[in-house]
Amino acid sequence: MDGVPLRCFSEDHSEEMFVDDGVETVTSVEQKKVEHSIEEVINVYKQIHSLPQPALLREQHYQYLKKGLRHLSDAYECLDASRPWLCFWILHSLELLEEPIPTTVASDVCQFLSRCQSPTGGFAGGPGQHAHLAPTYAAVNALCIIGSEEAYNIIDREKLLDFLWSVKQPDGSFVMHVGGEVDVRSAYCAASVASLTNILTPRLFEDTISWILRCQNWEGGLSGVPGLEAHGGYTFCGTAALVILGKEHMLDLKALLRWVVSRQMRFEGGFQGRCNKLVDGCYSFWQAGLLPLLHRALFKEGETELSRQRWMFEQQALQEYILLCCQNPTGGLLDKPGKSRDFYHTCYCLSGLSVAQHFWNLDLHHERVLSREENRLAPTHPVYNICPEKVAQALQHFHRLPVPSGDRASDPHPAAAAAADPQS
Ligand SMILES: [Zn+2]
């Protein structure tokens, strides 16, 4: 897409700005403030650059990420219970930038994550903490990105299955940790790690599908638990979990599509997480990442009007937002202009940028890299958000191993009980 005029430089771009119809609210004031800050960013960029070709600051991001693997500032103290997440955010950002991870660093990360693994299965937010589904997801993803024998061998699959059973609820949902809260993130984290490591059994996810389906509300998106407001992060988790379980067609796909495409902001080009909220760089993945899932789901349903070249959102506008508004000049990406960088937003801005650059459906692959070829990132897997070849490699490795026999439930399945009884 070299030389393609920028959408946000066009004459009529300001016509996309928010109109409050004379009704001023806290929300409308905030929305206008954000639009003005973005307008300013665009104007400054115009003044400095005669050729509008926004660049991905690869080297700066690489340096920021590399440093983060070894040293974190005091500001990260609050994430002491999310340390496997930091590993995942940084390793995934590096793989998107196609920067190899040195073997010694990879091995150190493996050893650290092994210390986060709980003796009762699953991974905790840090050594000595209790197992929790979110860091379990992050740790398994990080280990699959590393993709070495050492990395795969760290995961105790039998105990991981025990842990998943310990957080499974009678109504099909999962709690995030023993005694913890229920929301649809947990179903996704459980389905993701179970499918990657080949411990997924229908029994483990019994009633989970109907529970997730109940999270889709009148807006079309999904909420954290049935009956609440639709939200980008939960919608991604619920939809991706259903894709893993092969039941995404049971959602109202058209209503979901309408909801998610309406979350792309007209002026900013990025996505908001919920109706009437502000744009935020991390929703570049949580929302835009839904479009590949929806595209493929509708394709499977035999929808004939689907494009063979692009997703159903404005891919260029999202790339413009990320490249112009979400990059810290010294490396790292962020929510919106004026916010500070962090590894979470770096990971999800880059993941969203990758989704906006690569269209992929069966054997069709179409790239749409804004402004210069050097901005190209590696593609990401729309369900697991790690690079597709790492998903394939993990599946290949773990599918050679048998599914652990700890597939228990409070009331044993009659067929399983019969199979275990040599007399029957
Ligand atoms: Zn955010």
Tab-separated table of C-alpha atoms and ligand atoms in Angstrom:
chain	number	residue	atom	x	y	z
A	1	MET	CA	0.000	0.000	0.000
A	2	ASP	CA	2.890	2.353	-0.795
A	3	GLY	CA	1.733	5.846	-1.698
A	4	VAL	CA	-1.901	5.242	-0.716
A	5	PRO	CA	-3.268	8.586	0.571
A	6	LEU	CA	-3.946	8.559	4.300
A	7	ARG	CA	-7.587	8.508	5.247
A	8	CYS	CA	-6.995	10.868	8.163
A	9	PHE	CA	-5.343	13.407	5.824
A	10	SER	CA	-8.374	13.673	3.533
A	11	GLU	CA	-10.322	16.943	3.328
A	12	ASP	CA	-13.532	15.464	4.671
A	13	HIS	CA	-11.985	13.576	7.594
A	14	SER	CA	-13.206	16.189	10.098
A	15	GLU	CA	-16.782	15.421	9.019
A	16	GLU	CA	-16.403	12.142	10.926
A	17	MET	CA	-16.072	13.994	14.229
A	18	PHE	CA	-18.612	13.380	16.968
A	19	VAL	CA	-21.749	15.538	17.015
A	20	ASP	CA	-23.500	15.794	20.379
A	21	ASP	CA	-26.694	17.349	18.957
A	22	GLY	CA	-26.428	20.062	21.582
A	23	VAL	CA	-26.677	17.618	24.469
A	24	GLU	CA	-23.476	17.887	26.455
A	25	THR	CA	-22.658	14.998	28.783
A	26	VAL	CA	-19.517	13.840	30.579
A	27	THR	CA	-19.143	11.228	27.833
A	28	SER	CA	-19.524	13.714	24.964
A	29	VAL	CA	-17.008	16.126	26.522
A	30	GLU	CA	-14.450	13.329	26.905
A	31	GLN	CA	-15.064	12.119	23.361
A	32	LYS	CA	-14.448	15.600	21.936
A	33	LYS	CA	-11.261	15.978	23.997
A	34	VAL	CA	-9.883	12.747	22.568
A	35	GLU	CA	-10.805	13.757	19.009
A	36	HIS	CA	-9.043	17.105	19.464
A	37	SER	CA	-5.914	15.440	20.793
A	38	ILE	CA	-5.899	13.144	17.769
A	39	GLU	CA	-6.463	16.057	15.416
A	40	GLU	CA	-3.414	17.702	16.976
A	41	VAL	CA	-1.286	14.585	16.503
A	42	ILE	CA	-2.308	14.445	12.834
A	43	ASN	CA	-1.575	18.175	12.323
A	44	VAL	CA	1.867	17.939	13.908
A	45	TYR	CA	2.647	14.900	11.762
A	46	LYS	CA	1.559	16.823	8.638
A	47	GLN	CA	3.817	19.751	9.532
A	48	ILE	CA	6.902	17.600	10.014
A	49	HIS	CA	6.439	15.134	7.146
A	50	SER	CA	6.043	16.200	3.537
A	51	LEU	CA	5.431	12.548	2.568
A	52	PRO	CA	2.712	11.006	4.709
A	53	GLN	CA	4.170	7.550	5.254
A	54	PRO	CA	3.852	6.672	8.928
A	55	ALA	CA	6.493	4.184	10.045
A	56	LEU	CA	6.372	1.410	12.601
A	57	LEU	CA	9.207	2.237	15.010
A	58	ARG	CA	10.560	-1.316	14.924
A	59	GLU	CA	13.970	-0.717	16.426
A	60	GLN	CA	12.616	1.391	19.304
A	61	HIS	CA	9.926	-1.207	20.099
A	62	TYR	CA	12.517	-3.975	19.941
A	63	GLN	CA	14.825	-2.209	22.403
A	64	TYR	CA	11.926	-1.482	24.777
A	65	LEU	CA	10.787	-5.135	24.693
A	66	LYS	CA	14.262	-6.589	25.017
A	67	LYS	CA	14.927	-4.512	28.108
A	68	GLY	CA	11.585	-5.530	29.622
A	69	LEU	CA	12.509	-9.208	29.531
A	70	ARG	CA	15.362	-8.553	31.958
A	71	HIS	CA	14.379	-5.505	33.940
A	72	LEU	CA	11.097	-3.849	34.914
A	73	SER	CA	10.691	-0.462	36.530
A	74	ASP	CA	8.946	0.078	39.893
A	75	ALA	CA	5.793	0.936	37.931
A	76	TYR	CA	5.282	-2.786	37.294
A	77	GLU	CA	5.089	-3.682	40.982
A	78	CYS	CA	1.286	-3.761	40.671
A	79	LEU	CA	1.651	-6.574	38.121
A	80	ASP	CA	3.475	-8.863	40.536
A	81	ALA	CA	0.559	-11.300	40.248
A	82	SER	CA	0.654	-11.142	36.416
A	83	ARG	CA	4.242	-12.047	35.695
A	84	PRO	CA	3.535	-14.790	33.112
A	85	TRP	CA	1.481	-12.146	31.288
A	86	LEU	CA	4.557	-9.954	30.983
A	87	CYS	CA	6.395	-12.922	29.444
A	88	PHE	CA	3.578	-13.486	26.955
A	89	TRP	CA	3.098	-9.800	26.040
A	90	ILE	CA	6.808	-9.333	25.400
A	91	LEU	CA	7.465	-12.653	23.613
A	92	HIS	CA	4.421	-12.261	21.373
A	93	SER	CA	5.371	-8.668	20.495
A	94	LEU	CA	8.854	-9.899	19.575
A	95	GLU	CA	7.512	-12.694	17.375
A	96	LEU	CA	5.221	-10.215	15.583
A	97	LEU	CA	8.287	-8.037	14.929
A	98	GLU	CA	10.065	-11.200	13.743
A	99	GLU	CA	12.831	-10.679	16.281
A	100	PRO	CA	14.311	-14.008	17.394
A	101	ILE	CA	14.532	-14.743	21.112
A	102	PRO	CA	18.095	-15.699	22.136
A	103	THR	CA	18.271	-19.308	23.382
A	104	THR	CA	19.566	-18.328	26.817
A	105	VAL	CA	16.740	-15.815	27.314
A	106	ALA	CA	14.191	-18.410	26.179
A	107	SER	CA	15.592	-20.909	28.646
A	108	ASP	CA	15.513	-18.369	31.491
A	109	VAL	CA	11.861	-17.611	30.695
A	110	CYS	CA	11.106	-21.364	30.749
A	111	GLN	CA	12.747	-21.734	34.162
A	112	PHE	CA	10.880	-18.729	35.520
A	113	LEU	CA	7.537	-20.048	34.252
A	114	SER	CA	8.252	-23.464	35.712
A	115	ARG	CA	8.579	-21.748	39.105
A	116	CYS	CA	5.126	-20.200	38.531
A	117	GLN	CA	3.566	-23.636	37.956
A	118	SER	CA	1.515	-24.686	40.957
A	119	PRO	CA	2.171	-28.095	42.576
A	120	THR	CA	-1.564	-28.720	42.159
A	121	GLY	CA	-1.566	-27.796	38.443
A	122	GLY	CA	-1.949	-24.640	36.387
A	123	PHE	CA	0.183	-21.535	36.628
A	124	ALA	CA	0.130	-18.717	39.149
A	125	GLY	CA	0.830	-15.012	38.703
A	126	GLY	CA	4.248	-15.523	40.303
A	127	PRO	CA	6.273	-18.121	42.213
A	128	GLY	CA	4.515	-19.284	45.380
A	129	GLN	CA	1.119	-17.813	44.428
A	130	HIS	CA	-2.123	-19.708	43.778
A	131	ALA	CA	-2.921	-21.094	40.314
A	132	HIS	CA	-5.193	-18.851	38.268
A	133	LEU	CA	-6.629	-19.302	34.755
A	134	ALA	CA	-5.343	-15.996	33.346
A	135	PRO	CA	-1.624	-16.544	34.042
A	136	THR	CA	-2.134	-20.209	33.058
A	137	TYR	CA	-3.257	-19.014	29.612
A	138	ALA	CA	-0.370	-16.532	29.424
A	139	ALA	CA	2.232	-19.104	30.528
A	140	VAL	CA	1.052	-21.784	28.070
A	141	ASN	CA	1.018	-19.240	25.236
A	142	ALA	CA	4.488	-17.983	26.180
A	143	LEU	CA	5.849	-21.551	26.296
A	144	CYS	CA	4.283	-22.338	22.904
A	145	ILE	CA	5.915	-19.207	21.446
A	146	ILE	CA	9.290	-20.444	22.707
A	147	GLY	CA	8.304	-23.824	21.223
A	148	SER	CA	11.325	-25.848	22.430
A	149	GLU	CA	11.238	-29.306	24.035
A	150	GLU	CA	12.286	-27.628	27.278
A	151	ALA	CA	9.298	-25.274	27.034
A	152	TYR	CA	6.737	-27.982	26.200
A	153	ASN	CA	8.063	-30.312	28.918
A	154	ILE	CA	7.447	-27.740	31.638
A	155	ILE	CA	3.682	-28.085	31.290
A	156	ASP	CA	2.388	-30.811	33.613
A	157	ARG	CA	-0.645	-31.776	31.532
A	158	GLU	CA	-2.168	-34.186	34.034
A	159	LYS	CA	-2.109	-31.618	36.785
A	160	LEU	CA	-3.236	-28.902	34.379
A	161	LEU	CA	-6.317	-31.011	33.690
A	162	ASP	CA	-6.858	-31.434	37.462
A	163	PHE	CA	-6.644	-27.661	37.836
A	164	LEU	CA	-9.196	-27.090	35.047
A	165	TRP	CA	-11.580	-29.515	36.752
A	166	SER	CA	-11.075	-27.707	40.054
A	167	VAL	CA	-12.343	-24.434	38.573
A	168	LYS	CA	-15.196	-25.933	36.500
A	169	GLN	CA	-18.670	-25.011	37.793
A	170	PRO	CA	-21.848	-27.151	37.620
A	171	ASP	CA	-23.519	-24.649	35.228
A	172	GLY	CA	-20.717	-25.032	32.641
A	173	SER	CA	-18.838	-21.840	33.533
A	174	PHE	CA	-15.370	-21.644	35.086
A	175	VAL	CA	-14.103	-19.582	38.010
A	176	MET	CA	-10.781	-17.802	37.422
A	177	HIS	CA	-9.261	-19.564	40.440
A	178	VAL	CA	-10.525	-21.747	43.281
A	179	GLY	CA	-12.915	-19.532	45.237
A	180	GLY	CA	-12.661	-16.787	42.599
A	181	GLU	CA	-14.983	-14.944	40.236
A	182	VAL	CA	-16.771	-16.318	37.162
A	183	ASP	CA	-16.603	-14.594	33.803
A	184	VAL	CA	-16.229	-15.606	30.185
A	185	ARG	CA	-12.448	-14.971	30.168
A	186	SER	CA	-12.098	-18.161	32.163
A	187	ALA	CA	-13.898	-20.292	29.565
A	188	TYR	CA	-11.550	-18.951	26.880
A	189	CYS	CA	-8.400	-19.433	28.969
A	190	ALA	CA	-9.469	-22.992	29.813
A	191	ALA	CA	-10.423	-23.888	26.218
A	192	SER	CA	-7.253	-22.292	24.849
A	193	VAL	CA	-4.787	-24.154	27.092
A	194	ALA	CA	-6.756	-27.409	26.934
A	195	SER	CA	-6.837	-27.409	23.130
A	196	LEU	CA	-3.185	-26.392	22.689
A	197	THR	CA	-1.920	-29.086	25.068
A	198	ASN	CA	-4.365	-31.812	23.965
A	199	ILE	CA	-6.218	-32.286	27.239
A	200	LEU	CA	-9.563	-31.058	25.900
A	201	THR	CA	-12.410	-33.489	26.422
A	202	PRO	CA	-16.124	-32.930	25.759
A	203	ARG	CA	-16.863	-33.668	29.403
A	204	LEU	CA	-14.632	-30.885	30.661
A	205	PHE	CA	-16.637	-28.401	28.601
A	206	GLU	CA	-20.062	-29.881	29.223
A	207	ASP	CA	-22.644	-27.047	29.445
A	208	THR	CA	-19.924	-24.453	28.754
A	209	ILE	CA	-21.271	-23.764	25.261
A	210	SER	CA	-24.786	-22.938	26.459
A	211	TRP	CA	-23.335	-20.802	29.280
A	212	ILE	CA	-21.232	-18.745	26.831
A	213	LEU	CA	-24.183	-18.363	24.454
A	214	ARG	CA	-26.165	-16.818	27.319
A	215	CYS	CA	-23.523	-14.046	27.489
A	216	GLN	CA	-24.562	-12.686	24.063
A	217	ASN	CA	-27.029	-9.900	24.784
A	218	TRP	CA	-29.431	-7.673	22.854
A	219	GLU	CA	-26.543	-5.461	21.693
A	220	GLY	CA	-25.048	-8.383	19.733
A	221	GLY	CA	-21.767	-8.530	21.683
A	222	LEU	CA	-21.013	-10.659	24.741
A	223	SER	CA	-20.788	-9.643	28.381
A	224	GLY	CA	-18.611	-11.092	31.138
A	225	VAL	CA	-21.530	-13.057	32.605
A	226	PRO	CA	-25.097	-13.399	31.299
A	227	GLY	CA	-27.152	-10.212	31.614
A	228	LEU	CA	-24.499	-7.497	31.601
A	229	GLU	CA	-23.231	-4.979	29.035
A	230	ALA	CA	-21.446	-6.196	25.873
A	231	HIS	CA	-17.695	-5.643	26.046
A	232	GLY	CA	-14.849	-6.153	23.543
A	233	GLY	CA	-12.579	-8.278	25.715
A	234	TYR	CA	-15.356	-10.603	26.845
A	235	THR	CA	-16.778	-10.794	23.326
A	236	PHE	CA	-13.430	-11.921	21.974
A	237	CYS	CA	-13.007	-14.483	24.757
A	238	GLY	CA	-16.505	-15.945	24.375
A	239	THR	CA	-16.339	-16.095	20.592
A	240	ALA	CA	-12.819	-17.570	20.475
A	241	ALA	CA	-13.814	-20.183	23.086
A	242	LEU	CA	-16.796	-21.193	20.941
A	243	VAL	CA	-14.526	-21.437	17.883
A	244	ILE	CA	-12.252	-23.817	19.822
A	245	LEU	CA	-15.299	-25.858	20.867
A	246	GLY	CA	-16.614	-25.803	17.269
A	247	LYS	CA	-19.912	-24.111	18.125
A	248	GLU	CA	-19.451	-20.488	17.023
A	249	HIS	CA	-22.324	-20.872	14.531
A	250	MET	CA	-24.695	-21.030	17.521
A	251	LEU	CA	-24.105	-17.311	18.184
A	252	ASP	CA	-26.221	-14.725	16.409
A	253	LEU	CA	-23.306	-13.994	14.048
A	254	LYS	CA	-24.983	-11.122	12.180
A	255	ALA	CA	-25.881	-9.312	15.409
A	256	LEU	CA	-22.334	-9.816	16.641
A	257	LEU	CA	-20.948	-8.474	13.367
A	258	ARG	CA	-23.151	-5.373	13.567
A	259	TRP	CA	-22.051	-4.743	17.164
A	260	VAL	CA	-18.330	-5.110	16.558
A	261	VAL	CA	-18.103	-3.056	13.366
A	262	SER	CA	-19.982	-0.270	15.155
A	263	ARG	CA	-17.185	-0.171	17.747
A	264	GLN	CA	-14.660	1.172	15.170
A	265	MET	CA	-14.492	4.917	15.742
A	266	ARG	CA	-15.401	7.098	12.773
A	267	PHE	CA	-12.809	9.809	13.376
A	268	GLU	CA	-10.084	8.012	15.322
A	269	GLY	CA	-9.981	4.804	13.227
A	270	GLY	CA	-9.270	2.660	16.301
A	271	PHE	CA	-11.824	0.702	18.333
A	272	GLN	CA	-13.703	1.375	21.559
A	273	GLY	CA	-14.383	-1.474	24.002
A	274	ARG	CA	-18.043	-0.696	24.654
A	275	CYS	CA	-20.743	1.574	23.271
A	276	ASN	CA	-20.128	5.244	24.232
A	277	LYS	CA	-16.610	4.624	25.466
A	278	LEU	CA	-13.365	6.145	24.182
A	279	VAL	CA	-11.000	4.668	21.612
A	280	ASP	CA	-8.229	2.485	23.105
A	281	GLY	CA	-5.296	0.850	21.296
A	282	CYS	CA	-5.699	-2.543	23.002
A	283	TYR	CA	-9.140	-3.020	21.402
A	284	SER	CA	-7.301	-3.073	18.073
A	285	PHE	CA	-6.967	-6.744	18.906
A	286	TRP	CA	-9.947	-7.549	21.167
A	287	GLN	CA	-12.395	-6.045	18.657
A	288	ALA	CA	-10.645	-6.206	15.267
A	289	GLY	CA	-9.491	-9.726	16.172
A	290	LEU	CA	-13.152	-10.765	16.145
A	291	LEU	CA	-13.449	-10.058	12.434
A	292	PRO	CA	-11.279	-13.000	11.306
A	293	LEU	CA	-13.297	-15.272	13.623
A	294	LEU	CA	-16.582	-13.930	12.260
A	295	HIS	CA	-15.434	-13.996	8.646
A	296	ARG	CA	-14.520	-17.674	8.915
A	297	ALA	CA	-17.661	-18.527	10.855
A	298	LEU	CA	-19.867	-16.907	8.211
A	299	PHE	CA	-17.806	-18.572	5.480
A	300	LYS	CA	-18.439	-21.968	7.094
A	301	GLU	CA	-22.135	-21.137	7.209
A	302	GLY	CA	-22.060	-20.715	3.406
A	303	GLU	CA	-22.369	-16.913	3.346
A	304	THR	CA	-21.797	-15.971	-0.295
A	305	GLU	CA	-21.238	-12.214	-0.051
A	306	LEU	CA	-17.919	-12.411	1.787
A	307	SER	CA	-14.847	-10.632	0.454
A	308	ARG	CA	-11.888	-12.759	-0.643
A	309	GLN	CA	-9.427	-9.968	0.137
A	310	ARG	CA	-10.414	-8.105	3.274
A	311	TRP	CA	-11.995	-8.317	6.686
A	312	MET	CA	-15.232	-6.470	7.400
A	313	PHE	CA	-13.676	-3.432	9.080
A	314	GLU	CA	-11.659	-0.420	7.917
A	315	GLN	CA	-8.191	-2.009	7.980
A	316	GLN	CA	-6.398	1.130	6.793
A	317	ALA	CA	-8.026	3.391	9.376
A	318	LEU	CA	-6.962	1.064	12.197
A	319	GLN	CA	-3.373	0.993	10.922
A	320	GLU	CA	-3.353	4.797	10.745
A	321	TYR	CA	-4.582	5.040	14.334
A	322	ILE	CA	-1.951	2.629	15.667
A	323	LEU	CA	0.948	4.073	13.684
A	324	LEU	CA	0.133	7.757	14.214
A	325	CYS	CA	-1.492	7.822	17.658
A	326	CYS	CA	-0.300	4.782	19.653
A	327	GLN	CA	3.487	4.742	19.298
A	328	ASN	CA	5.827	6.118	21.930
A	329	PRO	CA	8.749	7.665	19.998
A	330	THR	CA	11.192	5.892	22.334
A	331	GLY	CA	9.501	2.485	21.907
A	332	GLY	CA	6.383	0.761	23.185
A	333	LEU	CA	2.756	1.364	22.273
A	334	LEU	CA	-0.171	2.862	24.162
A	335	ASP	CA	-3.912	3.312	24.622
A	336	LYS	CA	-4.306	6.790	23.093
A	337	PRO	CA	-2.296	10.045	22.790
A	338	GLY	CA	-1.337	11.347	26.232
A	339	LYS	CA	-1.225	7.892	27.865
A	340	SER	CA	1.986	6.140	28.778
A	341	ARG	CA	3.352	3.012	27.102
A	342	ASP	CA	3.171	-0.433	28.666
A	343	PHE	CA	3.737	-4.029	27.610
A	344	TYR	CA	0.029	-4.898	27.556
A	345	HIS	CA	-0.802	-2.143	25.053
A	346	THR	CA	2.373	-2.884	23.094
A	347	CYS	CA	1.257	-6.502	22.658
A	348	TYR	CA	-2.344	-5.777	21.729
A	349	CYS	CA	-1.652	-2.747	19.481
A	350	LEU	CA	0.858	-4.841	17.531
A	351	SER	CA	-1.539	-7.830	17.462
A	352	GLY	CA	-4.298	-5.575	16.084
A	353	LEU	CA	-1.914	-4.065	13.541
A	354	SER	CA	-1.084	-7.574	12.377
A	355	VAL	CA	-4.792	-8.459	12.012
A	356	ALA	CA	-5.292	-5.265	9.958
A	357	GLN	CA	-2.369	-6.165	7.678
A	358	HIS	CA	-3.184	-9.804	6.947
A	359	PHE	CA	-6.344	-11.248	5.466
A	360	TRP	CA	-6.315	-15.024	5.657
A	361	ASN	CA	-9.059	-17.521	4.874
A	362	LEU	CA	-8.223	-21.067	3.809
A	363	ASP	CA	-5.757	-20.704	0.921
A	364	LEU	CA	-6.503	-17.007	0.397
A	365	HIS	CA	-3.947	-14.608	1.840
A	366	HIS	CA	-4.033	-10.918	1.087
A	367	GLU	CA	-1.744	-8.334	2.670
A	368	ARG	CA	-2.624	-4.701	3.181
A	369	VAL	CA	0.422	-3.127	4.813
A	370	LEU	CA	-0.011	0.611	5.213
A	371	SER	CA	2.550	3.013	3.742
A	372	ARG	CA	5.743	0.938	3.638
A	373	GLU	CA	6.746	-2.711	3.418
A	374	GLU	CA	8.970	-2.369	6.523
A	375	ASN	CA	5.805	-1.889	8.599
A	376	ARG	CA	4.845	-5.499	7.935
A	377	LEU	CA	4.379	-7.687	11.012
A	378	ALA	CA	4.143	-11.472	11.138
A	379	PRO	CA	0.551	-12.804	11.020
A	380	THR	CA	-1.101	-13.861	14.265
A	381	HIS	CA	-3.471	-16.769	14.908
A	382	PRO	CA	-6.926	-15.258	15.468
A	383	VAL	CA	-7.918	-17.726	18.207
A	384	TYR	CA	-4.741	-18.043	20.315
A	385	ASN	CA	-2.993	-14.783	19.374
A	386	ILE	CA	0.369	-16.388	18.833
A	387	CYS	CA	1.949	-16.896	15.410
A	388	PRO	CA	0.144	-19.621	13.390
A	389	GLU	CA	3.217	-21.809	12.908
A	390	LYS	CA	3.730	-21.878	16.696
A	391	VAL	CA	0.138	-23.064	17.121
A	392	ALA	CA	0.669	-25.789	14.513
A	393	GLN	CA	3.940	-26.864	16.123
A	394	ALA	CA	2.385	-27.080	19.618
A	395	LEU	CA	-0.633	-29.037	18.335
A	396	GLN	CA	1.668	-31.429	16.532
A	397	HIS	CA	3.802	-31.924	19.651
A	398	PHE	CA	0.992	-32.424	22.160
A	399	HIS	CA	-1.219	-34.526	19.899
A	400	ARG	CA	1.458	-37.199	19.895
A	401	LEU	CA	0.828	-37.557	23.632
A	402	PRO	CA	-2.261	-39.304	25.027
A	403	VAL	CA	-5.050	-37.280	26.665
A	404	PRO	CA	-4.510	-37.715	30.431
A	405	SER	CA	-6.990	-40.066	32.064
A	406	GLY	CA	-7.925	-37.605	34.820
A	407	ASP	CA	-11.062	-36.638	32.902
A	408	ARG	CA	-13.228	-36.866	35.960
A	409	ALA	CA	-16.526	-35.389	36.993
A	410	SER	CA	-18.602	-35.569	40.155
A	411	ASP	CA	-20.846	-38.154	38.509
A	412	PRO	CA	-18.887	-40.452	36.181
A	413	HIS	CA	-20.164	-40.650	32.622
A	414	PRO	CA	-21.964	-44.009	32.169
A	415	ALA	CA	-19.967	-44.836	29.030
A	416	ALA	CA	-16.680	-44.012	30.758
A	417	ALA	CA	-17.682	-46.050	33.798
A	418	ALA	CA	-18.623	-48.971	31.550
A	419	ALA	CA	-15.336	-48.728	29.666
A	420	ALA	CA	-13.436	-48.837	32.949
A	421	ASP	CA	-15.331	-51.927	34.132
A	422	PRO	CA	-13.895	-55.098	32.543
A	423	GLN	CA	-17.067	-57.064	33.494
A	424	SER	CA	-19.450	-54.999	31.410
B	1	ZN	ZN	-6.404	-0.438	26.689
